[in-house]
Structure formats: C-alpha cells, structure tokens
Amino acid sequence: MLPDGLWSIGELAERAGVTVKTVRYYSDRGLLPAAARSAGGHRRYGPEALDRLRTIRSLRTLDLPVADIDRVLDREDTLEDVVAGQLKELGSRLAALRWREAALRLLRDCTAEERADRLRLIGAVSTPPDTTALARYWRRVLPVRLPARQVAWITDAAVPRPPADPEPAQVLAFARLHALATTDCPAPDRRPPSPEPGTEYRPGVLYDGLGEAYELTAPALCAGREPHAGEALDCFVSAYAGAHGTRDTPAFRHSLAGLLERSAHPVMDRYWQLAGELAAPGHPTLGAAHDWLRTALDGHLRLRGQ
C-alpha cells in the first residue's frame, strides 16, 4: 500500500488474484473507478475497490454481461432483477438446445426416404419454436365478427404450447402442425351451415356455450370415461340452439348431428390430431372435447331411436 493508503493497479490485481490487464479492462469500462491519480497519471485504488472487484468477478463467473453488472453496481437495477432476466434468457436458450437435440435425434433415427421431408419440415420452424403462425391460422378461420375476448380464449386454448423438453415425435408433430397452418389449403367455413335453414347465426353465443361445454367435458376425458349424455352434452346442444335462435328439441338434436357430420373438415381433423400429440397430460384439446360431445350426441340419438 502506498503512503496515502491507496494501492497501485498492480497491488490491487495481486490482492484480488487477477491480472493487471483485468483490472485495467474493468477500469476502462467504468466498472472500477480509480480513487485518485498519481503525479504521473497512474491509477490509484482504495480498499473498497477490492470488494467491488470481487463482486464484478463473481458476477462475471455467472456470465452476466458487463452492461448488466454496471447497472447493478450503480444501483440502476437490483441484482434480483438482473438474475431474473438472465434466468429467463437462459431458459429460452436451454429450450432451444433441447428442441435442437430432439430434432437431431428425429433425423438420426429415420430412414433415408423420410429424412428429406423431415428436414424440410423442421427447417421451416424456428428454434425454439414460435406459435405465431398457429395463432394467425385461428384468426383466419374464426368468424370475422367474433368478439376479441372470444378470439383470445379460443386461440389460447387451441394453439398448443411446444413442450419444454420434447420427444422427437413431438418435434415432428409441431413441424407438421406449423406446415398445415402455413400452407394455402382450404380452411373450414367461417359461417357453418345452420341445423335449421333460414335461422339467424350468432357466433358469439355459440363459442361462449362451446367453451362452457368443453370445460364440462374435460373431467370425463381425463378420466377416460366413454361419451355419454348429461350436463356437458346439454350445454353443447344449447350452444348451437342459442346461436341459431332456436330451442333444444329432439328434432333439433337430430338435425345438429347431421350438421356436425357434414361440416367435419379434414384440415381441422388433422390439426387436432397433431395438437393432441403435443398436449400435456390432463389437458385435452378442444378438438378432443368436441369429438367426445359429437359421439355423445350420436349415442344419445341411437338410444332414443332417432
């Protein structure tokens, strides 16, 4: 230590166990300001610089960017905020690595004939995968005048979240789903045909009712129970009846069963099949709930001899 109680850059480096070059680098970046300058212009540091330097080294060991360290030291950001941001970024990078690993395993474990097609599908998907194209698909197929709140809940429920740690088969399922959503192919009619021609159609009423019916169906789906009549089916039929300004009658149920059979769409069926491969356990897709209710309606009509 110098007579004035300060250290030279070499003394600070020795006490901290780093090189002079390291101390100079942090000083030049403004992270380690000098307490004074010698007559010859050399930097001088006080004992508090040692604690600051050790803090900088600890944060750099965690790979925090210099800019983030600067904000922590100057108290512009708290360490908790910076750590939270780094954890979020690291989580995204880890998800991308897991996705890449599963995609590579998918390519490794397929035949030569399959590889070109799978490579094309995978190459069209970002890493980690983005669901924007799937959300755009739903905005394209949903009724034009549907309230924004309904578009939001339907899109949120219908767009599967890519698994954080996917299996190769799930990578393929998502890639195929992405291809389906971005391919210029026929989409379901935004205004489905009415069970009773000439009646009005209120899509907002329909989707509110369907949302409730799907929610009522979820426990039976998760428990593996066979489709059956009950509250969920009644809610499902009432949604269609209310949307078309009519009542739930035996005749209407018969007409509705025919409508649902005629309006089945291969693209949408394929969408729900692929989405089901990505769904988390205990979280059935809207498509699975819809199929369960359709089957329950058909079974109900058969029991009544209709």
CSV table of C-alpha atoms in Angstrom, one decimal:
chain,number,residue,atom,x,y,z
A,1,MET,CA,0.0,0.0,0.0
A,2,LEU,CA,1.2,3.5,-0.8
A,3,PRO,CA,1.8,6.2,1.8
A,4,ASP,CA,-1.6,7.7,1.1
A,5,GLY,CA,-3.3,4.4,1.9
A,6,LEU,CA,-4.1,3.7,-1.8
A,7,TRP,CA,-3.0,0.8,-4.0
A,8,SER,CA,-1.4,0.8,-7.4
A,9,ILE,CA,-3.1,-1.2,-10.1
A,10,GLY,CA,-0.6,-4.0,-9.6
A,11,GLU,CA,-1.2,-4.2,-5.9
A,12,LEU,CA,-5.0,-4.3,-6.4
A,13,ALA,CA,-4.6,-7.0,-9.0
A,14,GLU,CA,-2.3,-9.1,-6.7
A,15,ARG,CA,-4.7,-8.8,-3.8
A,16,ALA,CA,-7.7,-9.8,-6.0
A,17,GLY,CA,-5.8,-12.7,-7.7
A,18,VAL,CA,-6.3,-11.3,-11.2
A,19,THR,CA,-4.1,-9.8,-13.8
A,20,VAL,CA,-3.3,-6.1,-14.2
A,21,LYS,CA,-4.9,-6.4,-17.6
A,22,THR,CA,-8.2,-7.5,-16.0
A,23,VAL,CA,-8.2,-4.5,-13.6
A,24,ARG,CA,-7.4,-2.1,-16.4
A,25,TYR,CA,-10.2,-3.6,-18.5
A,26,TYR,CA,-12.8,-3.1,-15.8
A,27,SER,CA,-11.5,0.4,-15.1
A,28,ASP,CA,-11.6,1.4,-18.7
A,29,ARG,CA,-15.3,0.1,-18.9
A,30,GLY,CA,-16.2,2.3,-15.9
A,31,LEU,CA,-16.9,-0.6,-13.5
A,32,LEU,CA,-13.9,0.1,-11.3
A,33,PRO,CA,-13.3,3.8,-10.9
A,34,ALA,CA,-9.9,4.9,-9.5
A,35,ALA,CA,-9.9,6.7,-6.2
A,36,ALA,CA,-7.1,9.1,-7.4
A,37,ARG,CA,-4.2,9.5,-9.9
A,38,SER,CA,-0.6,9.7,-9.1
A,39,ALA,CA,1.5,12.7,-10.2
A,40,GLY,CA,2.5,10.6,-13.2
A,41,GLY,CA,-1.2,9.9,-14.1
A,42,HIS,CA,-1.2,6.3,-12.8
A,43,ARG,CA,-4.4,5.0,-11.3
A,44,ARG,CA,-4.7,4.6,-7.5
A,45,TYR,CA,-7.3,2.5,-5.8
A,46,GLY,CA,-8.7,2.4,-2.3
A,47,PRO,CA,-9.6,-0.8,-0.2
A,48,GLU,CA,-13.2,-0.5,-1.3
A,49,ALA,CA,-12.1,-1.3,-4.9
A,50,LEU,CA,-11.1,-4.8,-3.8
A,51,ASP,CA,-14.7,-5.6,-2.7
A,52,ARG,CA,-16.0,-4.1,-5.9
A,53,LEU,CA,-13.6,-6.1,-8.0
A,54,ARG,CA,-14.5,-9.3,-6.2
A,55,THR,CA,-18.2,-8.6,-6.8
A,56,ILE,CA,-17.5,-8.0,-10.5
A,57,ARG,CA,-15.6,-11.2,-10.8
A,58,SER,CA,-18.4,-13.2,-9.1
A,59,LEU,CA,-21.0,-11.8,-11.5
A,60,ARG,CA,-18.8,-12.4,-14.5
A,61,THR,CA,-18.4,-16.0,-13.3
A,62,LEU,CA,-22.1,-16.3,-13.7
A,63,ASP,CA,-21.7,-14.9,-17.3
A,64,LEU,CA,-23.6,-11.7,-16.6
A,65,PRO,CA,-22.9,-9.1,-19.3
A,66,VAL,CA,-20.8,-6.2,-18.4
A,67,ALA,CA,-23.6,-3.8,-19.1
A,68,ASP,CA,-25.9,-5.6,-16.5
A,69,ILE,CA,-23.1,-5.6,-13.9
A,70,ASP,CA,-22.6,-1.9,-14.5
A,71,ARG,CA,-26.3,-1.3,-13.7
A,72,VAL,CA,-26.2,-3.4,-10.6
A,73,LEU,CA,-23.1,-1.6,-9.3
A,74,ASP,CA,-24.6,1.8,-9.9
A,75,ARG,CA,-28.0,0.6,-8.4
A,76,GLU,CA,-29.9,1.3,-11.5
A,77,ASP,CA,-31.2,-2.3,-11.4
A,78,THR,CA,-31.3,-4.7,-8.4
A,79,LEU,CA,-29.3,-7.9,-8.5
A,80,GLU,CA,-32.6,-9.8,-8.2
A,81,ASP,CA,-34.0,-8.1,-11.4
A,82,VAL,CA,-30.8,-8.9,-13.4
A,83,VAL,CA,-30.7,-12.5,-12.2
A,84,ALA,CA,-34.4,-12.9,-13.1
A,85,GLY,CA,-33.7,-11.6,-16.6
A,86,GLN,CA,-30.7,-13.9,-17.0
A,87,LEU,CA,-32.7,-16.9,-15.8
A,88,LYS,CA,-35.4,-16.1,-18.4
A,89,GLU,CA,-32.8,-15.8,-21.2
A,90,LEU,CA,-31.0,-19.0,-20.1
A,91,GLY,CA,-34.4,-20.9,-20.0
A,92,SER,CA,-35.0,-19.8,-23.6
A,93,ARG,CA,-31.5,-21.0,-24.7
A,94,LEU,CA,-31.9,-24.3,-22.9
A,95,ALA,CA,-35.3,-24.8,-24.6
A,96,ALA,CA,-33.7,-24.1,-27.9
A,97,LEU,CA,-31.0,-26.6,-27.2
A,98,ARG,CA,-33.5,-29.3,-26.1
A,99,TRP,CA,-35.5,-28.7,-29.3
A,100,ARG,CA,-32.4,-28.9,-31.4
A,101,GLU,CA,-31.4,-32.2,-29.7
A,102,ALA,CA,-34.8,-33.7,-30.3
A,103,ALA,CA,-34.8,-32.6,-33.9
A,104,LEU,CA,-31.3,-34.1,-34.5
A,105,ARG,CA,-32.5,-37.4,-32.9
A,106,LEU,CA,-35.5,-37.3,-35.2
A,107,LEU,CA,-33.3,-37.0,-38.3
A,108,ARG,CA,-30.8,-39.6,-37.0
A,109,ASP,CA,-33.4,-42.2,-36.3
A,110,CYS,CA,-35.4,-42.1,-39.6
A,111,THR,CA,-34.9,-43.8,-42.9
A,112,ALA,CA,-33.2,-42.1,-45.8
A,113,GLU,CA,-36.5,-41.7,-47.6
A,114,GLU,CA,-38.0,-39.9,-44.6
A,115,ARG,CA,-35.1,-37.7,-43.9
A,116,ALA,CA,-35.5,-35.1,-46.8
A,117,ASP,CA,-39.2,-34.5,-45.9
A,118,ARG,CA,-38.5,-34.2,-42.2
A,119,LEU,CA,-35.6,-31.9,-42.8
A,120,ARG,CA,-37.8,-29.6,-44.9
A,121,LEU,CA,-40.5,-29.6,-42.1
A,122,ILE,CA,-38.0,-28.9,-39.3
A,123,GLY,CA,-36.2,-26.2,-41.3
A,124,ALA,CA,-39.4,-24.2,-41.5
A,125,VAL,CA,-39.7,-23.9,-37.7
A,126,SER,CA,-37.7,-21.6,-35.6
A,127,THR,CA,-35.7,-22.8,-32.6
A,128,PRO,CA,-37.2,-22.6,-30.0
A,129,PRO,CA,-40.4,-22.9,-32.0
A,130,ASP,CA,-42.8,-19.9,-32.3
A,131,THR,CA,-46.6,-20.3,-32.3
A,132,THR,CA,-47.3,-17.1,-34.1
A,133,ALA,CA,-48.3,-18.9,-37.3
A,134,LEU,CA,-50.7,-21.1,-35.5
A,135,ALA,CA,-52.4,-18.1,-33.8
A,136,ARG,CA,-52.6,-16.5,-37.2
A,137,TYR,CA,-54.3,-19.6,-38.6
A,138,TRP,CA,-57.0,-19.4,-35.9
A,139,ARG,CA,-57.6,-15.7,-36.6
A,140,ARG,CA,-58.1,-16.7,-40.2
A,141,VAL,CA,-60.7,-19.4,-39.6
A,142,LEU,CA,-62.7,-17.9,-36.8
A,143,PRO,CA,-65.8,-15.8,-37.6
A,144,VAL,CA,-64.9,-12.3,-38.7
A,145,ARG,CA,-67.2,-10.6,-36.1
A,146,LEU,CA,-66.3,-12.7,-33.2
A,147,PRO,CA,-65.6,-10.5,-30.1
A,148,ALA,CA,-61.9,-10.0,-29.3
A,149,ARG,CA,-62.2,-11.7,-25.9
A,150,GLN,CA,-63.5,-14.9,-27.6
A,151,VAL,CA,-60.8,-14.9,-30.2
A,152,ALA,CA,-58.3,-14.6,-27.4
A,153,TRP,CA,-59.5,-17.5,-25.3
A,154,ILE,CA,-60.1,-19.8,-28.3
A,155,THR,CA,-56.6,-19.0,-29.7
A,156,ASP,CA,-55.0,-19.5,-26.3
A,157,ALA,CA,-56.8,-22.9,-25.9
A,158,ALA,CA,-56.4,-24.1,-29.5
A,159,VAL,CA,-52.7,-23.3,-30.0
A,160,PRO,CA,-50.5,-25.9,-28.3
A,161,ARG,CA,-47.5,-24.9,-26.3
A,162,PRO,CA,-44.3,-26.6,-27.6
A,163,PRO,CA,-43.0,-28.9,-24.9
A,164,ALA,CA,-40.0,-27.6,-22.9
A,165,ASP,CA,-38.3,-31.0,-23.2
A,166,PRO,CA,-39.8,-32.5,-26.4
A,167,GLU,CA,-39.5,-36.0,-27.7
A,168,PRO,CA,-38.5,-36.4,-31.4
A,169,ALA,CA,-42.1,-37.3,-32.3
A,170,GLN,CA,-43.3,-34.1,-30.8
A,171,VAL,CA,-40.9,-32.1,-32.8
A,172,LEU,CA,-42.3,-33.8,-35.9
A,173,ALA,CA,-45.9,-33.2,-34.8
A,174,PHE,CA,-45.2,-29.5,-34.2
A,175,ALA,CA,-43.4,-29.1,-37.6
A,176,ARG,CA,-46.3,-30.8,-39.3
A,177,LEU,CA,-48.8,-28.6,-37.5
A,178,HIS,CA,-46.8,-25.5,-38.5
A,179,ALA,CA,-46.8,-26.7,-42.1
A,180,LEU,CA,-50.6,-27.2,-42.0
A,181,ALA,CA,-51.2,-23.7,-40.6
A,182,THR,CA,-48.9,-22.0,-43.2
A,183,THR,CA,-50.0,-24.0,-46.2
A,184,ASP,CA,-52.5,-22.4,-48.6
A,185,CYS,CA,-55.1,-25.1,-48.2
A,186,PRO,CA,-58.9,-24.9,-47.9
A,187,ALA,CA,-60.0,-23.9,-44.3
A,188,PRO,CA,-63.3,-24.5,-42.6
A,189,ASP,CA,-66.1,-22.2,-43.5
A,190,ARG,CA,-66.2,-19.2,-41.1
A,191,ARG,CA,-70.0,-19.5,-41.1
A,192,PRO,CA,-71.0,-23.1,-40.6
A,193,PRO,CA,-74.4,-24.2,-42.2
A,194,SER,CA,-77.4,-24.0,-39.9
A,195,PRO,CA,-79.2,-27.1,-38.5
A,196,GLU,CA,-82.4,-25.2,-39.4
A,197,PRO,CA,-82.0,-23.2,-42.7
A,198,GLY,CA,-83.3,-19.7,-42.5
A,199,THR,CA,-82.4,-19.1,-38.9
A,200,GLU,CA,-80.0,-16.4,-37.7
A,201,TYR,CA,-76.5,-17.2,-36.7
A,202,ARG,CA,-74.8,-15.6,-33.6
A,203,PRO,CA,-71.2,-16.9,-33.4
A,204,GLY,CA,-70.6,-15.1,-30.1
A,205,VAL,CA,-73.4,-17.1,-28.4
A,206,LEU,CA,-72.1,-20.4,-30.0
A,207,TYR,CA,-68.5,-20.0,-28.8
A,208,ASP,CA,-69.5,-18.9,-25.3
A,209,GLY,CA,-71.6,-22.0,-25.0
A,210,LEU,CA,-69.0,-24.3,-26.6
A,211,GLY,CA,-66.3,-23.0,-24.1
A,212,GLU,CA,-68.5,-24.0,-21.2
A,213,ALA,CA,-69.4,-27.4,-22.7
A,214,TYR,CA,-65.7,-28.2,-23.4
A,215,GLU,CA,-64.9,-27.3,-19.8
A,216,LEU,CA,-67.6,-29.6,-18.5
A,217,THR,CA,-66.3,-32.4,-20.8
A,218,ALA,CA,-62.6,-32.2,-19.6
A,219,PRO,CA,-63.0,-34.3,-16.4
A,220,ALA,CA,-64.7,-37.1,-18.3
A,221,LEU,CA,-61.9,-37.0,-21.0
A,222,CYS,CA,-59.2,-37.0,-18.4
A,223,ALA,CA,-60.8,-39.9,-16.5
A,224,GLY,CA,-61.1,-41.9,-19.8
A,225,ARG,CA,-64.9,-42.1,-19.5
A,226,GLU,CA,-66.9,-43.0,-22.6
A,227,PRO,CA,-69.0,-40.3,-24.2
A,228,HIS,CA,-72.5,-40.1,-22.6
A,229,ALA,CA,-75.5,-37.8,-22.2
A,230,GLY,CA,-75.5,-35.3,-19.4
A,231,GLU,CA,-74.8,-31.7,-18.5
A,232,ALA,CA,-71.9,-31.3,-20.9
A,233,LEU,CA,-73.9,-32.6,-23.9
A,234,ASP,CA,-76.9,-30.5,-22.9
A,235,CYS,CA,-74.7,-27.4,-22.8
A,236,PHE,CA,-73.1,-28.3,-26.1
A,237,VAL,CA,-76.5,-28.6,-27.9
A,238,SER,CA,-77.8,-25.5,-26.2
A,239,ALA,CA,-74.8,-23.5,-27.6
A,240,TYR,CA,-75.8,-24.4,-31.1
A,241,ALA,CA,-79.5,-23.9,-30.5
A,242,GLY,CA,-78.9,-20.5,-28.9
A,243,ALA,CA,-76.5,-19.4,-31.7
A,244,HIS,CA,-79.3,-20.1,-34.3
A,245,GLY,CA,-82.1,-18.6,-32.3
A,246,THR,CA,-84.0,-21.9,-31.7
A,247,ARG,CA,-84.6,-24.4,-28.8
A,248,ASP,CA,-83.0,-27.7,-27.8
A,249,THR,CA,-85.6,-30.2,-29.0
A,250,PRO,CA,-85.3,-33.8,-30.2
A,251,ALA,CA,-85.7,-32.7,-33.7
A,252,PHE,CA,-83.0,-30.1,-33.3
A,253,ARG,CA,-80.6,-32.7,-31.9
A,254,HIS,CA,-81.2,-34.9,-34.9
A,255,SER,CA,-80.6,-32.0,-37.3
A,256,LEU,CA,-77.5,-31.0,-35.3
A,257,ALA,CA,-76.0,-34.4,-35.5
A,258,GLY,CA,-76.3,-34.3,-39.3
A,259,LEU,CA,-74.9,-30.9,-39.5
A,260,LEU,CA,-71.8,-31.8,-37.4
A,261,GLU,CA,-71.2,-34.9,-39.6
A,262,ARG,CA,-71.5,-32.8,-42.8
A,263,SER,CA,-69.3,-29.9,-41.5
A,264,ALA,CA,-66.4,-32.1,-40.4
A,265,HIS,CA,-63.3,-30.8,-42.2
A,266,PRO,CA,-60.2,-32.9,-42.9
A,267,VAL,CA,-57.8,-30.0,-42.3
A,268,MET,CA,-59.3,-29.3,-38.9
A,269,ASP,CA,-59.3,-33.0,-38.0
A,270,ARG,CA,-55.6,-33.2,-38.9
A,271,TYR,CA,-54.9,-30.1,-36.8
A,272,TRP,CA,-56.5,-31.6,-33.7
A,273,GLN,CA,-54.7,-34.9,-34.2
A,274,LEU,CA,-51.3,-33.2,-34.3
A,275,ALA,CA,-52.3,-30.9,-31.4
A,276,GLY,CA,-53.2,-33.9,-29.4
A,277,GLU,CA,-49.7,-35.2,-29.7
A,278,LEU,CA,-48.4,-32.0,-28.1
A,279,ALA,CA,-51.0,-31.7,-25.4
A,280,ALA,CA,-49.8,-32.0,-21.8
A,281,PRO,CA,-51.3,-34.9,-19.8
A,282,GLY,CA,-54.6,-33.9,-18.2
A,283,HIS,CA,-55.1,-31.1,-20.7
A,284,PRO,CA,-57.3,-32.4,-23.6
A,285,THR,CA,-57.6,-30.3,-26.7
A,286,LEU,CA,-60.7,-28.5,-27.8
A,287,GLY,CA,-60.9,-30.9,-30.7
A,288,ALA,CA,-60.9,-33.9,-28.4
A,289,ALA,CA,-63.7,-32.4,-26.3
A,290,HIS,CA,-65.7,-31.6,-29.5
A,291,ASP,CA,-65.3,-35.2,-30.8
A,292,TRP,CA,-66.4,-36.6,-27.4
A,293,LEU,CA,-69.5,-34.4,-27.4
A,294,ARG,CA,-70.3,-35.4,-31.0
A,295,THR,CA,-70.0,-39.1,-30.1
A,296,ALA,CA,-72.2,-38.5,-27.0
A,297,LEU,CA,-74.8,-36.9,-29.2
A,298,ASP,CA,-74.8,-39.7,-31.7
A,299,GLY,CA,-75.1,-42.3,-28.9
A,300,HIS,CA,-77.9,-40.3,-27.2
A,301,LEU,CA,-79.9,-40.3,-30.5
A,302,ARG,CA,-79.3,-44.0,-31.0
A,303,LEU,CA,-80.6,-44.8,-27.6
A,304,ARG,CA,-83.7,-42.8,-28.4
A,305,GLY,CA,-84.1,-44.5,-31.7
A,306,GLN,CA,-83.7,-41.3,-33.7
